[in-house]
Amino acid sequence: MKAYPYGSQHWIRYILVLFLMAPLPVAGQVQEATLENGLTVLALEDHSSPLVSIQICYHVGIKNDRPGFTGLSQVARAVVLGGTANYKKGEYDRIIQGGGGKTKSYISRDLTCFSASFSSGYTDTVLFMISDFMQNIDMTYEKLVVAREKIRKDRLAHVESWIYGPLNEEIFGLAYGVHPYRNPRYGWPSDVAALSVDDVKKFLRAFYQPSNAVMVLVGDFKTDKLTERLGKLFGSIYSSAPLPSRIPKEPRHRGERRAILEGTSDIPVSIVAHNMCRATDDDMPTLRVLHRILADSESSRVFRRLVTEDKLAIAAGGNSLEMEDPGLMVHYAILNYGVSVEDGEAALLEEIERIKNEYVTDAEIEKAKNRIEAEYYRNGRSLAQKSARIAEFQIIYGGWQMIDRQVS
């Protein structure tokens, strides 16, 4: 395998746990168009049901927060969800949900996405509302106060009040010394409290514009008529050229980084993490198979060793964090009461060393490939999954055309 700037042989050990939302991959004849203002539109007709799913993703995420301004991306998303002068907070959701649909938004380290799924008869109404919120974000001090309070509560619920909450921040802080992937998901409280209206306005102007966005539509519509309507609703929205990326590269690590966290739980947790390549690098397909052999199921090597055979842990597994810039491969063990973190760490490291020094069997490779293929189809059945997959691959993986390569 290639040597990356992070150094695949340099790894990080700590006593942590991590949970990750996995990417969702799709196949089909996607029609692509770019409006004059730079908005990329991807449409996939699917007449299997009278439904439509729309996904709007901006190429901005937690990594675009700066030192002293952590949490800004979360606050900006909350402000966008706070409504416009034409549609007050909650009206957008109420109209769509009143027609039997649903809405969702999320932010990752690379993306910020807003989605809606609804009856195809609501398509024109929803498109009109989306065009309104894309160009009429109503930024006020009152909305900033509400957004800051929401982020404060989110951090309280998902970080400070959760038994393993602080560990997620610790893992990224250890893994990235320079790259802004190290930024905490909900920002540091002092940074969020200090954000001003002008800070948020500048962030919105820089990133929430058509030239930095991808709109994906999947469902029951005629593409030619839809494209014409999109041009009228979205083509005139002002957009400037995207800002050049100034994300610093993580330097090569000189050795392991370690942290020991003490908390209120008597259940110890051991984690071993390795820096790995970008989502688009040639080694990623191999790493996907490697991840599934090591820690993807109850029949994986890590689970069998620590849970089934040695009875060291009550749960064991791992996650492969595929991101736009070099990500992480993480393996963890939630240990049995009385088992030391040193014993859990040693067992994890032994399994990782074993896969480096022993041949992987044909049966293990075949099982891993089968799981990847099964997930490809299982996780791409709904219109919402398809639209999310297309948007993510368009931005992170170099184009929606790369989707089918997941199983090829």
mmCIF file of C-alpha atoms in Angstrom:
data_model
loop_
_atom_site.group_PDB
_atom_site.id
_atom_site.type_symbol
_atom_site.label_atom_id
_atom_site.label_comp_id
_atom_site.label_asym_id
_atom_site.label_seq_id
_atom_site.Cartn_x
_atom_site.Cartn_y
_atom_site.Cartn_z
ATOM 1 C CA MET A 1 0.000 0.000 0.000
ATOM 2 C CA LYS A 2 1.005 3.593 -0.552
ATOM 3 C CA ALA A 3 2.547 5.755 2.144
ATOM 4 C CA TYR A 4 0.408 8.787 2.897
ATOM 5 C CA PRO A 5 1.409 12.064 4.525
ATOM 6 C CA TYR A 6 -0.312 10.881 7.686
ATOM 7 C CA GLY A 7 1.814 7.738 7.633
ATOM 8 C CA SER A 8 -0.180 4.511 7.554
ATOM 9 C CA GLN A 9 2.417 2.956 9.816
ATOM 10 C CA HIS A 10 2.006 5.706 12.420
ATOM 11 C CA TRP A 11 -0.990 5.104 14.586
ATOM 12 C CA ILE A 12 -2.807 6.532 17.515
ATOM 13 C CA ARG A 13 -3.846 4.605 20.607
ATOM 14 C CA TYR A 14 -6.313 5.756 23.179
ATOM 15 C CA ILE A 15 -9.153 4.650 25.379
ATOM 16 C CA LEU A 16 -12.102 5.933 23.378
ATOM 17 C CA VAL A 17 -15.222 4.949 21.469
ATOM 18 C CA LEU A 18 -16.552 6.328 18.205
ATOM 19 C CA PHE A 19 -19.814 6.128 16.276
ATOM 20 C CA LEU A 20 -20.070 7.119 12.625
ATOM 21 C CA MET A 21 -22.716 7.571 10.000
ATOM 22 C CA ALA A 22 -21.641 5.499 7.001
ATOM 23 C CA PRO A 23 -21.921 6.797 3.425
ATOM 24 C CA LEU A 24 -24.790 5.530 1.277
ATOM 25 C CA PRO A 25 -24.042 4.607 -2.308
ATOM 26 C CA VAL A 26 -26.798 4.412 -6.292
ATOM 27 C CA ALA A 27 -27.126 3.318 -9.798
ATOM 28 C CA GLY A 28 -29.224 4.655 -12.640
ATOM 29 C CA GLN A 29 -29.261 7.132 -15.497
ATOM 30 C CA VAL A 30 -28.608 10.414 -13.729
ATOM 31 C CA GLN A 31 -29.138 13.559 -15.802
ATOM 32 C CA GLU A 32 -26.695 16.347 -14.967
ATOM 33 C CA ALA A 33 -26.928 20.085 -15.618
ATOM 34 C CA THR A 34 -25.168 23.192 -14.360
ATOM 35 C CA LEU A 35 -27.112 26.454 -14.163
ATOM 36 C CA GLU A 36 -25.517 29.782 -15.105
ATOM 37 C CA ASN A 37 -24.933 30.650 -11.456
ATOM 38 C CA GLY A 38 -22.950 27.424 -10.922
ATOM 39 C CA LEU A 39 -25.627 25.324 -9.200
ATOM 40 C CA THR A 40 -25.141 21.654 -10.099
ATOM 41 C CA VAL A 41 -28.418 19.805 -10.645
ATOM 42 C CA LEU A 42 -28.628 15.997 -10.783
ATOM 43 C CA ALA A 43 -31.935 14.312 -11.620
ATOM 44 C CA LEU A 44 -32.850 10.635 -11.563
ATOM 45 C CA GLU A 45 -36.329 9.594 -12.675
ATOM 46 C CA ASP A 46 -37.898 6.821 -10.615
ATOM 47 C CA HIS A 47 -41.555 6.132 -11.314
ATOM 48 C CA SER A 48 -41.873 3.193 -8.935
ATOM 49 C CA SER A 49 -43.971 5.360 -6.585
ATOM 50 C CA PRO A 50 -45.590 8.848 -6.745
ATOM 51 C CA LEU A 51 -42.884 10.338 -4.545
ATOM 52 C CA VAL A 52 -39.940 12.722 -4.893
ATOM 53 C CA SER A 53 -36.842 13.244 -2.749
ATOM 54 C CA ILE A 54 -34.725 16.397 -2.939
ATOM 55 C CA GLN A 55 -31.252 16.727 -1.431
ATOM 56 C CA ILE A 56 -29.357 20.036 -1.334
ATOM 57 C CA CYS A 57 -25.763 19.757 -0.164
ATOM 58 C CA TYR A 58 -23.364 22.643 0.339
ATOM 59 C CA HIS A 59 -19.652 21.862 0.176
ATOM 60 C CA VAL A 60 -19.034 23.157 3.667
ATOM 61 C CA GLY A 61 -18.773 21.365 6.983
ATOM 62 C CA ILE A 62 -17.165 21.317 10.395
ATOM 63 C CA LYS A 63 -13.717 21.434 8.795
ATOM 64 C CA ASN A 64 -14.503 24.955 7.559
ATOM 65 C CA ASP A 65 -14.630 26.292 11.111
ATOM 66 C CA ARG A 66 -11.547 28.302 12.062
ATOM 67 C CA PRO A 67 -9.685 28.585 15.371
ATOM 68 C CA GLY A 68 -11.708 30.908 17.547
ATOM 69 C CA PHE A 69 -14.792 30.316 15.387
ATOM 70 C CA THR A 70 -15.529 26.655 16.088
ATOM 71 C CA GLY A 71 -19.243 25.884 15.953
ATOM 72 C CA LEU A 72 -19.799 28.498 13.229
ATOM 73 C CA SER A 73 -20.872 25.867 10.678
ATOM 74 C CA GLN A 74 -23.454 24.497 13.130
ATOM 75 C CA VAL A 75 -24.772 27.963 13.953
ATOM 76 C CA ALA A 76 -25.044 28.813 10.240
ATOM 77 C CA ARG A 77 -27.088 25.665 9.582
ATOM 78 C CA ALA A 78 -29.398 26.511 12.487
ATOM 79 C CA VAL A 79 -29.850 30.033 11.120
ATOM 80 C CA VAL A 80 -30.816 28.651 7.693
ATOM 81 C CA LEU A 81 -33.384 26.394 9.364
ATOM 82 C CA GLY A 82 -34.717 29.449 11.193
ATOM 83 C CA GLY A 83 -36.745 30.516 8.168
ATOM 84 C CA THR A 84 -36.973 33.520 5.865
ATOM 85 C CA ALA A 85 -39.118 36.633 5.683
ATOM 86 C CA ASN A 86 -41.594 34.662 3.538
ATOM 87 C CA TYR A 87 -41.555 31.375 5.459
ATOM 88 C CA LYS A 88 -41.128 31.704 9.188
ATOM 89 C CA LYS A 89 -39.385 29.072 11.282
ATOM 90 C CA GLY A 90 -41.235 25.770 11.072
ATOM 91 C CA GLU A 91 -43.484 26.695 8.130
ATOM 92 C CA TYR A 92 -41.333 24.883 5.578
ATOM 93 C CA ASP A 93 -41.473 21.692 7.627
ATOM 94 C CA ARG A 94 -45.178 22.123 8.422
ATOM 95 C CA ILE A 95 -46.182 22.464 4.759
ATOM 96 C CA ILE A 96 -44.208 19.415 3.649
ATOM 97 C CA GLN A 97 -45.238 17.282 6.624
ATOM 98 C CA GLY A 98 -48.849 18.363 6.140
ATOM 99 C CA GLY A 99 -48.742 16.660 2.753
ATOM 100 C CA GLY A 100 -47.374 13.443 4.220
ATOM 101 C CA GLY A 101 -43.723 14.262 3.580
ATOM 102 C CA LYS A 102 -40.720 14.663 5.852
ATOM 103 C CA THR A 103 -37.654 16.862 6.129
ATOM 104 C CA LYS A 104 -34.143 16.348 7.453
ATOM 105 C CA SER A 105 -30.829 18.141 7.708
ATOM 106 C CA TYR A 106 -27.367 17.095 8.815
ATOM 107 C CA ILE A 107 -23.814 18.344 8.933
ATOM 108 C CA SER A 108 -20.631 16.308 8.594
ATOM 109 C CA ARG A 109 -17.009 17.317 8.533
ATOM 110 C CA ASP A 110 -17.221 17.889 4.766
ATOM 111 C CA LEU A 111 -20.881 18.645 3.943
ATOM 112 C CA THR A 112 -24.028 20.403 5.105
ATOM 113 C CA CYS A 113 -27.212 18.918 3.626
ATOM 114 C CA PHE A 114 -30.941 19.634 3.661
ATOM 115 C CA SER A 115 -33.440 17.111 2.324
ATOM 116 C CA ALA A 116 -37.167 16.678 1.795
ATOM 117 C CA SER A 117 -39.264 13.700 0.697
ATOM 118 C CA PHE A 118 -42.869 14.251 -0.377
ATOM 119 C CA SER A 119 -45.684 13.375 -2.776
ATOM 120 C CA SER A 120 -44.845 14.243 -6.384
ATOM 121 C CA GLY A 121 -47.886 16.533 -6.447
ATOM 122 C CA TYR A 122 -46.031 18.863 -4.051
ATOM 123 C CA THR A 123 -42.941 19.151 -6.259
ATOM 124 C CA ASP A 124 -43.535 22.666 -7.547
ATOM 125 C CA THR A 125 -44.489 23.962 -4.094
ATOM 126 C CA VAL A 126 -41.389 22.490 -2.482
ATOM 127 C CA LEU A 127 -39.093 23.791 -5.222
ATOM 128 C CA PHE A 128 -40.542 27.282 -4.770
ATOM 129 C CA MET A 129 -39.895 27.168 -1.017
ATOM 130 C CA ILE A 130 -36.349 25.854 -1.506
ATOM 131 C CA SER A 131 -35.563 28.653 -3.964
ATOM 132 C CA ASP A 132 -36.792 31.103 -1.335
ATOM 133 C CA PHE A 133 -34.585 29.823 1.457
ATOM 134 C CA MET A 134 -31.560 29.618 -0.884
ATOM 135 C CA GLN A 135 -31.714 33.334 -1.621
ATOM 136 C CA ASN A 136 -33.593 34.937 1.279
ATOM 137 C CA ILE A 137 -31.849 33.813 4.437
ATOM 138 C CA ASP A 138 -33.053 36.242 7.086
ATOM 139 C CA MET A 139 -30.067 36.885 9.376
ATOM 140 C CA THR A 140 -30.956 38.725 12.579
ATOM 141 C CA TYR A 141 -29.548 38.953 16.085
ATOM 142 C CA GLU A 142 -32.625 37.148 17.411
ATOM 143 C CA LYS A 143 -31.950 34.189 15.095
ATOM 144 C CA LEU A 144 -28.323 34.146 16.180
ATOM 145 C CA VAL A 145 -29.348 33.935 19.845
ATOM 146 C CA VAL A 146 -31.719 31.042 19.104
ATOM 147 C CA ALA A 147 -29.077 29.238 17.036
ATOM 148 C CA ARG A 148 -26.399 29.596 19.725
ATOM 149 C CA GLU A 149 -28.791 28.226 22.331
ATOM 150 C CA LYS A 150 -29.647 25.251 20.109
ATOM 151 C CA ILE A 151 -25.975 24.383 19.640
ATOM 152 C CA ARG A 152 -25.396 24.737 23.384
ATOM 153 C CA LYS A 153 -28.191 22.247 24.088
ATOM 154 C CA ASP A 154 -26.987 19.876 21.356
ATOM 155 C CA ARG A 155 -23.543 19.838 22.906
ATOM 156 C CA LEU A 156 -25.023 19.254 26.354
ATOM 157 C CA ALA A 157 -27.111 16.318 25.081
ATOM 158 C CA HIS A 158 -24.623 14.643 22.760
ATOM 159 C CA VAL A 159 -21.267 15.411 24.390
ATOM 160 C CA GLU A 160 -21.348 16.508 27.996
ATOM 161 C CA SER A 161 -24.302 14.420 29.224
ATOM 162 C CA TRP A 162 -23.474 11.245 27.328
ATOM 163 C CA ILE A 163 -21.176 8.724 28.965
ATOM 164 C CA TYR A 164 -18.919 8.424 25.907
ATOM 165 C CA GLY A 165 -19.554 11.936 24.564
ATOM 166 C CA PRO A 166 -16.164 13.552 25.276
ATOM 167 C CA LEU A 167 -14.352 10.631 23.642
ATOM 168 C CA ASN A 168 -15.412 11.604 20.141
ATOM 169 C CA GLU A 169 -13.800 15.027 20.550
ATOM 170 C CA GLU A 170 -10.686 13.453 22.003
ATOM 171 C CA ILE A 171 -10.193 11.038 19.121
ATOM 172 C CA PHE A 172 -10.239 13.769 16.492
ATOM 173 C CA GLY A 173 -8.077 16.043 18.624
ATOM 174 C CA LEU A 174 -5.429 13.329 18.794
ATOM 175 C CA ALA A 175 -5.708 12.212 15.202
ATOM 176 C CA TYR A 176 -5.405 15.674 13.672
ATOM 177 C CA GLY A 177 -2.946 18.163 15.032
ATOM 178 C CA VAL A 178 -3.280 20.673 12.183
ATOM 179 C CA HIS A 179 -6.129 19.659 9.878
ATOM 180 C CA PRO A 180 -9.489 21.171 10.937
ATOM 181 C CA TYR A 181 -11.083 17.733 11.171
ATOM 182 C CA ARG A 182 -9.912 18.173 14.750
ATOM 183 C CA ASN A 183 -12.642 20.785 15.326
ATOM 184 C CA PRO A 184 -15.303 19.687 17.848
ATOM 185 C CA ARG A 185 -18.657 18.931 16.207
ATOM 186 C CA TYR A 186 -20.556 21.520 18.268
ATOM 187 C CA GLY A 187 -17.686 23.938 18.686
ATOM 188 C CA TRP A 188 -16.129 25.104 21.921
ATOM 189 C CA PRO A 189 -18.732 26.863 24.108
ATOM 190 C CA SER A 190 -16.646 30.034 24.441
ATOM 191 C CA ASP A 191 -16.299 30.273 20.630
ATOM 192 C CA VAL A 192 -20.018 29.769 20.015
ATOM 193 C CA ALA A 193 -20.952 32.364 22.644
ATOM 194 C CA ALA A 194 -18.649 34.922 20.998
ATOM 195 C CA LEU A 195 -20.013 34.567 17.439
ATOM 196 C CA SER A 196 -21.539 37.742 16.019
ATOM 197 C CA VAL A 197 -24.175 38.430 13.380
ATOM 198 C CA ASP A 198 -21.420 39.624 11.057
ATOM 199 C CA ASP A 199 -19.454 36.379 11.550
ATOM 200 C CA VAL A 200 -22.440 34.304 10.465
ATOM 201 C CA LYS A 201 -23.290 36.602 7.545
ATOM 202 C CA LYS A 202 -19.754 36.306 6.157
ATOM 203 C CA PHE A 203 -19.869 32.526 6.506
ATOM 204 C CA LEU A 204 -23.224 32.296 4.728
ATOM 205 C CA ARG A 205 -22.052 34.557 1.901
ATOM 206 C CA ALA A 206 -18.902 32.507 1.456
ATOM 207 C CA PHE A 207 -20.408 29.019 1.441
ATOM 208 C CA TYR A 208 -24.209 29.073 1.128
ATOM 209 C CA GLN A 209 -24.395 29.989 -2.515
ATOM 210 C CA PRO A 210 -25.383 28.078 -5.685
ATOM 211 C CA SER A 211 -21.818 27.695 -6.987
ATOM 212 C CA ASN A 212 -20.952 25.758 -3.827
ATOM 213 C CA ALA A 213 -24.041 23.532 -3.874
ATOM 214 C CA VAL A 214 -25.377 20.354 -5.457
ATOM 215 C CA MET A 215 -29.116 19.738 -5.828
ATOM 216 C CA VAL A 216 -30.256 16.149 -6.369
ATOM 217 C CA LEU A 217 -33.797 15.154 -7.292
ATOM 218 C CA VAL A 218 -34.929 11.524 -7.397
ATOM 219 C CA GLY A 219 -38.464 10.360 -8.041
ATOM 220 C CA ASP A 220 -41.641 10.678 -10.048
ATOM 221 C CA PHE A 221 -41.109 13.555 -12.504
ATOM 222 C CA LYS A 222 -40.234 14.281 -16.128
ATOM 223 C CA THR A 223 -36.658 15.524 -16.320
ATOM 224 C CA ASP A 224 -37.169 17.905 -19.257
ATOM 225 C CA LYS A 225 -40.070 19.724 -17.588
ATOM 226 C CA LEU A 226 -38.266 19.713 -14.248
ATOM 227 C CA THR A 227 -35.104 21.214 -15.714
ATOM 228 C CA GLU A 228 -37.067 24.056 -17.257
ATOM 229 C CA ARG A 229 -38.740 24.827 -13.947
ATOM 230 C CA LEU A 230 -35.455 24.689 -12.048
ATOM 231 C CA GLY A 231 -33.913 27.183 -14.451
ATOM 232 C CA LYS A 232 -36.707 29.673 -13.755
ATOM 233 C CA LEU A 233 -36.651 29.245 -9.988
ATOM 234 C CA PHE A 234 -32.930 28.914 -9.306
ATOM 235 C CA GLY A 235 -31.061 30.232 -12.346
ATOM 236 C CA SER A 236 -31.316 33.888 -11.323
ATOM 237 C CA ILE A 237 -30.121 33.420 -7.741
ATOM 238 C CA TYR A 238 -26.948 35.445 -7.284
ATOM 239 C CA SER A 239 -23.739 33.496 -6.807
ATOM 240 C CA SER A 240 -20.098 34.466 -6.639
ATOM 241 C CA ALA A 241 -17.115 32.243 -7.400
ATOM 242 C CA PRO A 242 -16.371 29.697 -4.652
ATOM 243 C CA LEU A 243 -13.611 30.626 -2.252
ATOM 244 C CA PRO A 244 -10.313 28.818 -2.823
ATOM 245 C CA SER A 245 -9.768 25.974 -0.399
ATOM 246 C CA ARG A 246 -7.286 26.798 2.354
ATOM 247 C CA ILE A 247 -7.560 23.627 4.371
ATOM 248 C CA PRO A 248 -4.100 22.826 5.798
ATOM 249 C CA LYS A 249 -2.688 19.352 5.238
ATOM 250 C CA GLU A 250 -1.936 17.205 8.226
ATOM 251 C CA PRO A 251 1.867 16.717 8.518
ATOM 252 C CA ARG A 252 3.327 13.277 8.882
ATOM 253 C CA HIS A 253 2.979 12.045 12.443
ATOM 254 C CA ARG A 254 6.223 11.313 14.266
ATOM 255 C CA GLY A 255 4.775 8.625 16.495
ATOM 256 C CA GLU A 256 1.806 7.456 18.479
ATOM 257 C CA ARG A 257 -0.450 9.802 20.381
ATOM 258 C CA ARG A 258 -2.179 8.619 23.506
ATOM 259 C CA ALA A 259 -4.815 9.841 25.904
ATOM 260 C CA ILE A 260 -6.411 8.319 28.981
ATOM 261 C CA LEU A 261 -9.800 9.702 29.998
ATOM 262 C CA GLU A 262 -11.409 9.058 33.355
ATOM 263 C CA GLY A 263 -15.168 9.273 33.707
ATOM 264 C CA THR A 264 -18.094 8.176 35.843
ATOM 265 C CA SER A 265 -18.478 4.741 34.220
ATOM 266 C CA ASP A 266 -16.833 1.618 35.600
ATOM 267 C CA ILE A 267 -16.900 0.022 32.143
ATOM 268 C CA PRO A 268 -13.491 0.526 30.487
ATOM 269 C CA VAL A 269 -13.105 1.139 26.767
ATOM 270 C CA SER A 270 -10.009 0.645 24.615
ATOM 271 C CA ILE A 271 -9.589 2.126 21.144
ATOM 272 C CA VAL A 272 -6.863 1.863 18.522
ATOM 273 C CA ALA A 273 -7.011 4.192 15.510
ATOM 274 C CA HIS A 274 -4.922 4.530 12.358
ATOM 275 C CA ASN A 275 -4.789 7.433 9.942
ATOM 276 C CA MET A 276 -5.719 6.345 6.437
ATOM 277 C CA CYS A 277 -6.145 7.741 2.923
ATOM 278 C CA ARG A 278 -8.789 9.951 1.324
ATOM 279 C CA ALA A 279 -12.103 8.533 0.150
ATOM 280 C CA THR A 280 -11.036 8.841 -3.495
ATOM 281 C CA ASP A 281 -7.585 7.237 -3.231
ATOM 282 C CA ASP A 282 -6.841 3.960 -4.984
ATOM 283 C CA ASP A 283 -6.261 2.080 -1.731
ATOM 284 C CA MET A 284 -9.736 2.766 -0.358
ATOM 285 C CA PRO A 285 -11.439 -0.337 -1.883
ATOM 286 C CA THR A 286 -8.773 -2.512 -0.243
ATOM 287 C CA LEU A 287 -9.263 -0.749 3.085
ATOM 288 C CA ARG A 288 -13.031 -1.283 2.895
ATOM 289 C CA VAL A 289 -12.465 -5.035 2.611
ATOM 290 C CA LEU A 290 -9.824 -4.928 5.361
ATOM 291 C CA HIS A 291 -12.199 -3.091 7.686
ATOM 292 C CA ARG A 292 -14.932 -5.680 7.219
ATOM 293 C CA ILE A 293 -12.576 -8.578 7.851
ATOM 294 C CA LEU A 294 -11.280 -7.003 11.033
ATOM 295 C CA ALA A 295 -14.276 -5.418 12.702
ATOM 296 C CA ASP A 296 -17.487 -5.209 10.689
ATOM 297 C CA SER A 297 -19.662 -7.907 12.286
ATOM 298 C CA GLU A 298 -19.929 -10.511 15.018
ATOM 299 C CA SER A 299 -18.004 -12.907 12.810
ATOM 300 C CA SER A 300 -15.132 -10.453 12.316
ATOM 301 C CA ARG A 301 -11.696 -11.119 13.767
ATOM 302 C CA VAL A 302 -11.857 -8.451 16.466
ATOM 303 C CA PHE A 303 -15.283 -9.530 17.750
ATOM 304 C CA ARG A 304 -14.445 -13.227 17.712
ATOM 305 C CA ARG A 305 -11.180 -12.664 19.560
ATOM 306 C CA LEU A 306 -12.288 -10.220 22.258
ATOM 307 C CA VAL A 307 -15.940 -11.171 22.783
ATOM 308 C CA THR A 308 -16.499 -14.769 21.704
ATOM 309 C CA GLU A 309 -13.177 -16.421 22.519
ATOM 310 C CA ASP A 310 -11.317 -14.492 25.223
ATOM 311 C CA LYS A 311 -14.403 -12.945 26.901
ATOM 312 C CA LEU A 312 -12.518 -9.684 27.370
ATOM 313 C CA ALA A 313 -15.248 -7.436 26.013
ATOM 314 C CA ILE A 314 -19.013 -7.129 25.873
ATOM 315 C CA ALA A 315 -18.777 -5.427 22.479
ATOM 316 C CA ALA A 316 -16.021 -4.906 19.923
ATOM 317 C CA GLY A 317 -15.851 -3.574 16.396
ATOM 318 C CA GLY A 318 -14.712 -0.619 14.387
ATOM 319 C CA ASN A 319 -15.471 2.107 11.891
ATOM 320 C CA SER A 320 -13.864 3.241 8.665
ATOM 321 C CA LEU A 321 -14.228 7.004 8.369
ATOM 322 C CA GLU A 322 -14.118 7.846 4.673
ATOM 323 C CA MET A 323 -13.794 11.585 4.185
ATOM 324 C CA GLU A 324 -12.735 14.088 1.549
ATOM 325 C CA ASP A 325 -9.323 14.439 3.166
ATOM 326 C CA PRO A 326 -7.442 11.558 4.828
ATOM 327 C CA GLY A 327 -9.711 9.789 7.298
ATOM 328 C CA LEU A 328 -9.412 7.278 10.118
ATOM 329 C CA MET A 329 -9.827 3.563 10.703
ATOM 330 C CA VAL A 330 -10.900 2.935 14.284
ATOM 331 C CA HIS A 331 -11.185 -0.280 16.313
ATOM 332 C CA TYR A 332 -12.712 -0.382 19.774
ATOM 333 C CA ALA A 333 -13.556 -2.727 22.613
ATOM 334 C CA ILE A 334 -16.060 -2.062 25.414
ATOM 335 C CA LEU A 335 -14.517 -4.287 28.032
ATOM 336 C CA ASN A 336 -16.004 -6.565 30.640
ATOM 337 C CA TYR A 337 -16.041 -5.331 34.212
ATOM 338 C CA GLY A 338 -12.657 -5.983 35.784
ATOM 339 C CA VAL A 339 -10.729 -6.248 32.499
ATOM 340 C CA SER A 340 -7.968 -3.651 32.295
ATOM 341 C CA VAL A 341 -7.687 -1.218 29.410
ATOM 342 C CA GLU A 342 -4.138 -2.484 28.889
ATOM 343 C CA ASP A 343 -5.424 -6.012 28.231
ATOM 344 C CA GLY A 344 -8.061 -4.702 25.823
ATOM 345 C CA GLU A 345 -5.504 -2.586 23.984
ATOM 346 C CA ALA A 346 -3.055 -5.499 23.739
ATOM 347 C CA ALA A 347 -5.712 -7.783 22.238
ATOM 348 C CA LEU A 348 -6.735 -5.172 19.661
ATOM 349 C CA LEU A 349 -3.132 -4.607 18.632
ATOM 350 C CA GLU A 350 -2.479 -8.336 18.351
ATOM 351 C CA GLU A 351 -5.375 -8.740 15.900
ATOM 352 C CA ILE A 352 -4.168 -5.800 13.825
ATOM 353 C CA GLU A 353 -0.633 -7.216 13.740
ATOM 354 C CA ARG A 354 -1.978 -10.643 12.839
ATOM 355 C CA ILE A 355 -3.744 -9.358 9.741
ATOM 356 C CA LYS A 356 -0.481 -7.673 8.702
ATOM 357 C CA ASN A 357 1.596 -10.816 9.113
ATOM 358 C CA GLU A 358 -0.773 -13.655 8.205
ATOM 359 C CA TYR A 359 -2.549 -14.398 4.954
ATOM 360 C CA VAL A 360 -6.221 -13.471 4.784
ATOM 361 C CA THR A 361 -8.280 -16.456 3.655
ATOM 362 C CA ASP A 362 -10.314 -16.555 0.464
ATOM 363 C CA ALA A 363 -13.431 -17.133 2.564
ATOM 364 C CA GLU A 364 -12.828 -13.939 4.566
ATOM 365 C CA ILE A 365 -12.349 -11.891 1.408
ATOM 366 C CA GLU A 366 -15.466 -13.371 -0.200
ATOM 367 C CA LYS A 367 -17.553 -12.661 2.903
ATOM 368 C CA ALA A 368 -16.309 -9.067 3.053
ATOM 369 C CA LYS A 369 -17.136 -8.504 -0.620
ATOM 370 C CA ASN A 370 -20.586 -10.008 -0.125
ATOM 371 C CA ARG A 371 -21.282 -7.663 2.782
ATOM 372 C CA ILE A 372 -20.182 -4.643 0.772
ATOM 373 C CA GLU A 373 -22.435 -5.631 -2.104
ATOM 374 C CA ALA A 374 -25.375 -6.358 0.178
ATOM 375 C CA GLU A 375 -25.019 -2.970 1.859
ATOM 376 C CA TYR A 376 -24.811 -1.292 -1.546
ATOM 377 C CA TYR A 377 -28.254 -2.547 -2.507
ATOM 378 C CA ARG A 378 -29.870 -2.561 0.935
ATOM 379 C CA ASN A 379 -28.877 1.020 1.700
ATOM 380 C CA GLY A 380 -29.992 2.394 -1.647
ATOM 381 C CA ARG A 381 -33.610 1.296 -1.811
ATOM 382 C CA SER A 382 -35.492 4.466 -0.811
ATOM 383 C CA LEU A 383 -35.585 7.683 -2.817
ATOM 384 C CA ALA A 384 -34.066 9.585 0.120
ATOM 385 C CA GLN A 385 -31.125 7.160 0.289
ATOM 386 C CA LYS A 386 -30.566 7.461 -3.455
ATOM 387 C CA SER A 387 -30.592 11.262 -3.447
ATOM 388 C CA ALA A 388 -28.251 11.431 -0.437
ATOM 389 C CA ARG A 389 -25.877 8.947 -2.047
ATOM 390 C CA ILE A 390 -25.737 10.825 -5.345
ATOM 391 C CA ALA A 391 -25.050 14.158 -3.618
ATOM 392 C CA GLU A 392 -22.308 12.730 -1.413
ATOM 393 C CA PHE A 393 -20.532 11.002 -4.268
ATOM 394 C CA GLN A 394 -20.796 14.074 -6.479
ATOM 395 C CA ILE A 395 -18.946 16.193 -3.913
ATOM 396 C CA ILE A 396 -16.736 13.815 -1.933
ATOM 397 C CA TYR A 397 -15.933 10.955 -4.292
ATOM 398 C CA GLY A 398 -15.272 12.840 -7.524
ATOM 399 C CA GLY A 399 -18.671 12.453 -9.177
ATOM 400 C CA TRP A 400 -21.868 10.414 -9.005
ATOM 401 C CA GLN A 401 -20.422 8.162 -11.737
ATOM 402 C CA MET A 402 -18.167 6.624 -9.082
ATOM 403 C CA ILE A 403 -21.116 5.054 -7.233
ATOM 404 C CA ASP A 404 -21.247 1.801 -9.160
ATOM 405 C CA ARG A 405 -17.529 1.292 -8.613
ATOM 406 C CA GLN A 406 -18.339 0.444 -5.011
ATOM 407 C CA VAL A 407 -19.253 -3.074 -6.116
ATOM 408 C CA SER A 408 -17.491 -3.382 -9.478
#
